mmCIF file of C-alpha atoms in Angstrom:
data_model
loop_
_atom_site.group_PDB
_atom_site.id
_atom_site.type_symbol
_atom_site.label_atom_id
_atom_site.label_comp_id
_atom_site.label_asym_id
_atom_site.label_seq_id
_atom_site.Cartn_x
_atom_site.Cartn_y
_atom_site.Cartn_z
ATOM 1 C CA UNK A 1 61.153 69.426 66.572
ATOM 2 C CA UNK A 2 63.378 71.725 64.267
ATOM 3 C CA UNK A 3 63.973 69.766 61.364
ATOM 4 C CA UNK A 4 65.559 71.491 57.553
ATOM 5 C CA UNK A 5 65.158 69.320 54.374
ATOM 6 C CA UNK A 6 67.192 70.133 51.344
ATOM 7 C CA UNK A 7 67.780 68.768 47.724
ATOM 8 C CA UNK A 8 69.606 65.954 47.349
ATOM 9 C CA UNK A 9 73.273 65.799 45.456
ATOM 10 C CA UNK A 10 74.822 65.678 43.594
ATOM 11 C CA UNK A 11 74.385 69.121 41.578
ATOM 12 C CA UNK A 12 76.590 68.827 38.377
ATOM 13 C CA UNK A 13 76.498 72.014 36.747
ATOM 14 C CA UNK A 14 78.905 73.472 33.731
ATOM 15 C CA UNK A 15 80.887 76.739 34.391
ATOM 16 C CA UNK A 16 78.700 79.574 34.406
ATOM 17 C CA UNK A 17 75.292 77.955 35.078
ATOM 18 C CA UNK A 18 72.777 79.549 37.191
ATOM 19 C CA UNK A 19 72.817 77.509 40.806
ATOM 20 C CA UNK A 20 69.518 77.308 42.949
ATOM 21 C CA UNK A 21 69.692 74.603 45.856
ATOM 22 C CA UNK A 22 66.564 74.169 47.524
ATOM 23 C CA UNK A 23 66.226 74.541 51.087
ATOM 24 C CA UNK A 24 62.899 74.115 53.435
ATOM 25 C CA UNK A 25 62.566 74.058 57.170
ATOM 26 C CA UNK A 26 60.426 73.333 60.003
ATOM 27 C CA UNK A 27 60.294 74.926 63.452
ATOM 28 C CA UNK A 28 58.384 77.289 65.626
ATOM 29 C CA UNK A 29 58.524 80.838 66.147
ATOM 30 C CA UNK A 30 61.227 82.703 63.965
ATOM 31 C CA UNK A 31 64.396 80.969 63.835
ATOM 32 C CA UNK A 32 67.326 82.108 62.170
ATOM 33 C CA UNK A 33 68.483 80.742 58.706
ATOM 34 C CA UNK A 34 72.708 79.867 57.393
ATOM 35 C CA UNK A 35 73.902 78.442 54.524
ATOM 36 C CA UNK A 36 77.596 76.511 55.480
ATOM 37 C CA UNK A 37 79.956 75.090 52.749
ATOM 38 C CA UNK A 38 82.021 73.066 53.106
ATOM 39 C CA UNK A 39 85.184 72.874 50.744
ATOM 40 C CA UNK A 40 87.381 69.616 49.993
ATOM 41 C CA UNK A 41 89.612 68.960 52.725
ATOM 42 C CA UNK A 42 88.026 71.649 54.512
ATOM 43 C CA UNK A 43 85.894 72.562 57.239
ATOM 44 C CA UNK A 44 82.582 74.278 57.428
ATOM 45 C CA UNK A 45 82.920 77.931 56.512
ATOM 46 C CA UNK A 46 79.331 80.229 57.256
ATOM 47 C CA UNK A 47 78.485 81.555 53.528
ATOM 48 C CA UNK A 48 75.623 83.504 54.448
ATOM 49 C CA UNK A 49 73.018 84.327 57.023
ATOM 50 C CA UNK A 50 69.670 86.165 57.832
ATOM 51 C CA UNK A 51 67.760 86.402 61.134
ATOM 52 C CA UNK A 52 63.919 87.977 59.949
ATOM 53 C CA UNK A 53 61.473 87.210 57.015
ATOM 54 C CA UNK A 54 62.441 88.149 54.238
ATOM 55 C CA UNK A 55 65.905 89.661 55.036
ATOM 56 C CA UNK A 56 68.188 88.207 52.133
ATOM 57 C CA UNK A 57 71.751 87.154 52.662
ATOM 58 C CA UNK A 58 74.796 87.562 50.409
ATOM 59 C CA UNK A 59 78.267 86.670 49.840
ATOM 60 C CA UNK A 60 81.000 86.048 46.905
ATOM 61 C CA UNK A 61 78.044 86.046 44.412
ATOM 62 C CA UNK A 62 75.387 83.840 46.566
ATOM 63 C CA UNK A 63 72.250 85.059 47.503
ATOM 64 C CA UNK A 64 69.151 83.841 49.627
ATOM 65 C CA UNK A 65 65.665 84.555 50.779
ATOM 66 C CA UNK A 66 64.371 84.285 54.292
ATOM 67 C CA UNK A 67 60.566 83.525 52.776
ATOM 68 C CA UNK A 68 58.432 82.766 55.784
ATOM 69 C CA UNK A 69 55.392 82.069 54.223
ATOM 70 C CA UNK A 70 56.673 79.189 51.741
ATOM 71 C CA UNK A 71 59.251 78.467 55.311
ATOM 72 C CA UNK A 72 62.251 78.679 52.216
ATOM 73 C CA UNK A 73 66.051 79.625 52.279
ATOM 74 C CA UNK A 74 66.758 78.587 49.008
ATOM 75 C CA UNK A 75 70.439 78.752 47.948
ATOM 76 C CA UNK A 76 71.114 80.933 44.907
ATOM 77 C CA UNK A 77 74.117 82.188 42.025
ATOM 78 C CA UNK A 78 74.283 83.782 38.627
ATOM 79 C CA UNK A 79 76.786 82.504 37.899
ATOM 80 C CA UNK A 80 78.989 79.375 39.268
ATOM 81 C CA UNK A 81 82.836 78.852 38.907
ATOM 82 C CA UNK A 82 84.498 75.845 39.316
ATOM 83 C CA UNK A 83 86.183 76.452 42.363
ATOM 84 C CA UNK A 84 82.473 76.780 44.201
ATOM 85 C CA UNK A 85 82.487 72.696 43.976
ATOM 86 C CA UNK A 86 81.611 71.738 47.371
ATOM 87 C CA UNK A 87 79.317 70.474 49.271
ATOM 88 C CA UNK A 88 76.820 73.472 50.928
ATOM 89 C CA UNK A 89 74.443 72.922 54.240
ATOM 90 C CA UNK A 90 71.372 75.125 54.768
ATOM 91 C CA UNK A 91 70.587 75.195 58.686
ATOM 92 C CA UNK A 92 68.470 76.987 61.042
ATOM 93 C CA UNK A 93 68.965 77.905 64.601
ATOM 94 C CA UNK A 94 65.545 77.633 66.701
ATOM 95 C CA UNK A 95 63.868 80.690 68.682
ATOM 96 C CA UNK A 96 65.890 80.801 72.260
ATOM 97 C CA UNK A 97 68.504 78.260 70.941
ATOM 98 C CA UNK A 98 71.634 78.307 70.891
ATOM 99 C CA UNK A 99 72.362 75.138 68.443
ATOM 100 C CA UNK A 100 71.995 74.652 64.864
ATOM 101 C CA UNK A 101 69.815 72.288 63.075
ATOM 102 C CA UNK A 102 71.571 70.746 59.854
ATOM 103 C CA UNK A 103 70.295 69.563 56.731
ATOM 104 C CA UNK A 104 72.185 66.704 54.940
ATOM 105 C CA UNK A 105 74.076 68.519 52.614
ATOM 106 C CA UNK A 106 73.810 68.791 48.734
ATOM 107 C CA UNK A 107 77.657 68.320 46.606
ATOM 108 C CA UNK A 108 78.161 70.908 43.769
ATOM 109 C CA UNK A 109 80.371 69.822 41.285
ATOM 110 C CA UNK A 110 81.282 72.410 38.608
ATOM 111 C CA UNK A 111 82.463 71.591 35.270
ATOM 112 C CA UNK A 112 85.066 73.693 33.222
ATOM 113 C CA UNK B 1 95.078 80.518 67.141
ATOM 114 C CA UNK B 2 93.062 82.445 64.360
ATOM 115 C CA UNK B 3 90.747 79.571 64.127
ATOM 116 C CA UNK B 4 88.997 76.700 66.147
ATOM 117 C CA UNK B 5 91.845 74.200 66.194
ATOM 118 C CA UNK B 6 91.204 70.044 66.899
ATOM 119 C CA UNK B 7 92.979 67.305 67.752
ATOM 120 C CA UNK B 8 93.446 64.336 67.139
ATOM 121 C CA UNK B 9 92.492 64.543 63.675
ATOM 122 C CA UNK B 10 91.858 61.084 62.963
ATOM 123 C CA UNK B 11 92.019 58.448 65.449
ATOM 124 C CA UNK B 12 91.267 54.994 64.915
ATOM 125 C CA UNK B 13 89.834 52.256 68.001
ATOM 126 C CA UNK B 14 89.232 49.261 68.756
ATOM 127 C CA UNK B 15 85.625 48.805 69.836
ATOM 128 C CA UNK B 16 85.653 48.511 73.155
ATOM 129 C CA UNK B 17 88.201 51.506 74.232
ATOM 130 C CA UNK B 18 87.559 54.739 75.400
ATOM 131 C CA UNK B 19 88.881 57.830 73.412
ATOM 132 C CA UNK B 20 89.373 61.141 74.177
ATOM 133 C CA UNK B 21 88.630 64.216 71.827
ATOM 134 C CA UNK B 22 90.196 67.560 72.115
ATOM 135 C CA UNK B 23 88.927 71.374 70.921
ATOM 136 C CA UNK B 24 90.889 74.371 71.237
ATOM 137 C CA UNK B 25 87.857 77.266 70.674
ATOM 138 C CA UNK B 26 88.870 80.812 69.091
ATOM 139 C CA UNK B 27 90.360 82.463 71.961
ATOM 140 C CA UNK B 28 88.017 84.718 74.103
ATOM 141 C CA UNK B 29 84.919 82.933 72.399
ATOM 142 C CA UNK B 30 82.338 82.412 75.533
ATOM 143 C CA UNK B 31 80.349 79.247 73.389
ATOM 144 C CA UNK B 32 81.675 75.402 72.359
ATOM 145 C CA UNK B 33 79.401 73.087 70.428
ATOM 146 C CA UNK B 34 79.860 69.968 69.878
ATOM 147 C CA UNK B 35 78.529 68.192 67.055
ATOM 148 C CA UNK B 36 78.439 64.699 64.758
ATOM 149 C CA UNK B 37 78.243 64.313 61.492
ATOM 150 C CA UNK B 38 77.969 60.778 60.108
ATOM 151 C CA UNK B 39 79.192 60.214 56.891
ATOM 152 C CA UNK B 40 76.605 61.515 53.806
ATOM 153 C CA UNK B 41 74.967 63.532 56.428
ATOM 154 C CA UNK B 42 74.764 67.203 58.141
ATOM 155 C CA UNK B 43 75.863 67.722 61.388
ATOM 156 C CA UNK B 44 73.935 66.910 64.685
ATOM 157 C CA UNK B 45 74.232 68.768 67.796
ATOM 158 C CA UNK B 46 75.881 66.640 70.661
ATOM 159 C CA UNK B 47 76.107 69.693 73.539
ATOM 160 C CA UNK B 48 76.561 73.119 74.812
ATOM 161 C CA UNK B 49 78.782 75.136 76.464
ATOM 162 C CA UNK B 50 78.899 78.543 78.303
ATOM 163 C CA UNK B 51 82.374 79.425 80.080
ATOM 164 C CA UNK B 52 82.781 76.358 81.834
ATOM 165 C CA UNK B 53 78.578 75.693 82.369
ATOM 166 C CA UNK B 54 77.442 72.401 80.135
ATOM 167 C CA UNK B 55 74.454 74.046 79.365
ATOM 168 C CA UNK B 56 72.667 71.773 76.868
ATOM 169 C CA UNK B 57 73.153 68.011 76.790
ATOM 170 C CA UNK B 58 70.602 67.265 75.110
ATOM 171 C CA UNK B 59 71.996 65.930 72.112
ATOM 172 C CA UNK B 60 74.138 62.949 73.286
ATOM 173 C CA UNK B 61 73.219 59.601 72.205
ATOM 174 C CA UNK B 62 73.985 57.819 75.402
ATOM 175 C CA UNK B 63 75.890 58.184 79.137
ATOM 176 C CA UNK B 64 79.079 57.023 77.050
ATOM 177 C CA UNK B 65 79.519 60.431 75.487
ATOM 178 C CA UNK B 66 80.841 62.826 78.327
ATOM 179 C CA UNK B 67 82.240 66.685 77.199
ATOM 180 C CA UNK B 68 83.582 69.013 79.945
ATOM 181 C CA UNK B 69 85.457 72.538 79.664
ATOM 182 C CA UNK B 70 86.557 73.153 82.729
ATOM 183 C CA UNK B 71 88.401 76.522 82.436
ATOM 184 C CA UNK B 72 85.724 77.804 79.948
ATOM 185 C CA UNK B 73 88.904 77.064 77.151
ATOM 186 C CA UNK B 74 89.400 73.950 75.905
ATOM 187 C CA UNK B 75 86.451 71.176 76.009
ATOM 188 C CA UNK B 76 87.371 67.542 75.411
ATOM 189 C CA UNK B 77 84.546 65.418 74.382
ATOM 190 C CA UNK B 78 85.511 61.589 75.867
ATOM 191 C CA UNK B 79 83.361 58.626 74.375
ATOM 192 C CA UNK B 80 83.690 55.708 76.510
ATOM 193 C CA UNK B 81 83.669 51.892 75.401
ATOM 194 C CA UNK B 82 83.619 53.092 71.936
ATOM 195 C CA UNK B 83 80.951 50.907 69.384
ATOM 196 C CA UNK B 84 80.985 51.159 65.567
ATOM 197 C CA UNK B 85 78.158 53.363 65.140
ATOM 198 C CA UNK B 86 80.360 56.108 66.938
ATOM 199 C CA UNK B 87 82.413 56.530 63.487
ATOM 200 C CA UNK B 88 81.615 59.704 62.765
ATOM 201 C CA UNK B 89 83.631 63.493 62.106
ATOM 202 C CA UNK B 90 83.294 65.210 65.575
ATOM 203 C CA UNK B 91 82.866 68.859 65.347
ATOM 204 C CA UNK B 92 83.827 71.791 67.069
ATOM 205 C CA UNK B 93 82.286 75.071 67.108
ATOM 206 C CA UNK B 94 82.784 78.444 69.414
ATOM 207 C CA UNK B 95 80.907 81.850 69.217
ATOM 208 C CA UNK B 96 80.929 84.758 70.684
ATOM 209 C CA UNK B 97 78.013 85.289 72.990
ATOM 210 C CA UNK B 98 76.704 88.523 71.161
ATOM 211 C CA UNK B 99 73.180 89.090 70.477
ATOM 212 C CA UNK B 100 71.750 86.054 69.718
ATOM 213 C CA UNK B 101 70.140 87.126 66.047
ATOM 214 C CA UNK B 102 74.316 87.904 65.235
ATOM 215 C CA UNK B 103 75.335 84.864 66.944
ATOM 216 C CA UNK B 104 77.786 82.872 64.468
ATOM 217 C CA UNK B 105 79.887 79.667 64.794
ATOM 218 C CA UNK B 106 83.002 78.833 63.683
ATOM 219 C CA UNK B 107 83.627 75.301 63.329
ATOM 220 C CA UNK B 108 87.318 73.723 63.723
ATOM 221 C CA UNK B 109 88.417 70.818 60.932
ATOM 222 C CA UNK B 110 87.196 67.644 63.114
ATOM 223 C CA UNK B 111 88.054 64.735 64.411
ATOM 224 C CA UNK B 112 87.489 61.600 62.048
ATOM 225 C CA UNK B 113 87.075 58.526 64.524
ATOM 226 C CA UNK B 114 86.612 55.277 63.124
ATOM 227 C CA UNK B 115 85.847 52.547 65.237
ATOM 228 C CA UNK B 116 86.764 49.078 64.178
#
């Protein structure tokens, strides 16, 4: 079945660090890839999407890479603040499907 | 609302009872989802909704989880004879049904349940 495996938290970075959060998948045919965060107190917000190799999706300064050959969405930011500390979930929805596969989450905690 | 709304937002029972979980989707969103999310984990997918149609069920753990919309609005998701590996957030979700490559849910706060 679908399943999406990302790096384990937490991810303690200092104020203006460059942010990469692995994500990898597995599933058949061409699904289509999300990254969801998650804020404290919160619930999940959609940060970013794409639906085709190697379409890249973008929003408030995050970036990622549908790469189907290496089957990556990895998470990605120039440059963090601290009010990106949360906790960010890369999922996938599966060819024909309607739900979404989740990974487990990774925490981002930004330092001042 | 301007957002999917839930209620209760924490509820806390005795294992043993039955409880009943309520979603109020964006309004004029055709798709609910229901999902769990244990604690330290992502979300798993619980069922599916079209109008009023369950069309996936496929994700409940056992015949004690039961969801129904039955005006294609609001779903309730009713977990009977509650046991404590049912502590989870319960999630909410709705979509409209556009294309499916521009398909995006919207998920409501949750329900914490703890079951003691």
């Amino acid at each position: 079945g679908d399943s999406v495996t990302q790096m384990e938290g937490p991810v303690t970075l200092s104020e203006e660090a460059f942010l990469t959060i692995n994500c990898t998948y597995t599933a058949t045919g061409y699904p289509s890839l999300f990254w969801y965060v998650q804020y404290p107190g919160e619930g999940l917000q959609l940060l970013l999407k794409a639906t085709k190799a190697d379409d890249k999706g973008s929003n408030k300064g995050f970036e990622a890479t549908y790469r189907k050959e290496t089957t990556s969405f990895h998470l990605e930011k120039g440059s963090v603040q601290v009010s990106d500390s949360a906790v960010y979930f890369c999922a996938l929805r599966g060819t024909g499907r309607r739900a979404l596969t989740f990974g487990s989450g990774t925490r981002l905690q930004v330092q001042p | 609302g301007a957002g999917v709304s839930q209620s209760p937002r924490y509820k806390v029972a005795k294992r043993g009872q039955d409880v009943a979980l309520r979603c109020d989707p964006i309004s004029g969103h055709v798709s609910l989802f229901w999902y769990q999310q244990a604690l330290g984990q992502g979300p798993e997918f619980l069922t599916y909704f079209q109008n009023e149609a369950q069309l996936d069920k496929s994700g409940l753990p056992s015949d004690r989880f039961f969801a129904e919309r039955p005006e294609g609005s609001v779903s309730t998701l009713k977990i009977q004879r509650t046991q404590q590996e049912d502590s989870a957030v319960y999630l909410c979700a709705s979509s409209l049904v556009e294309r499916l490559a521009a398909d995006t849910q919207y998920f409501g706060p949750g329900t914490r349940l703890t079951v003691l």
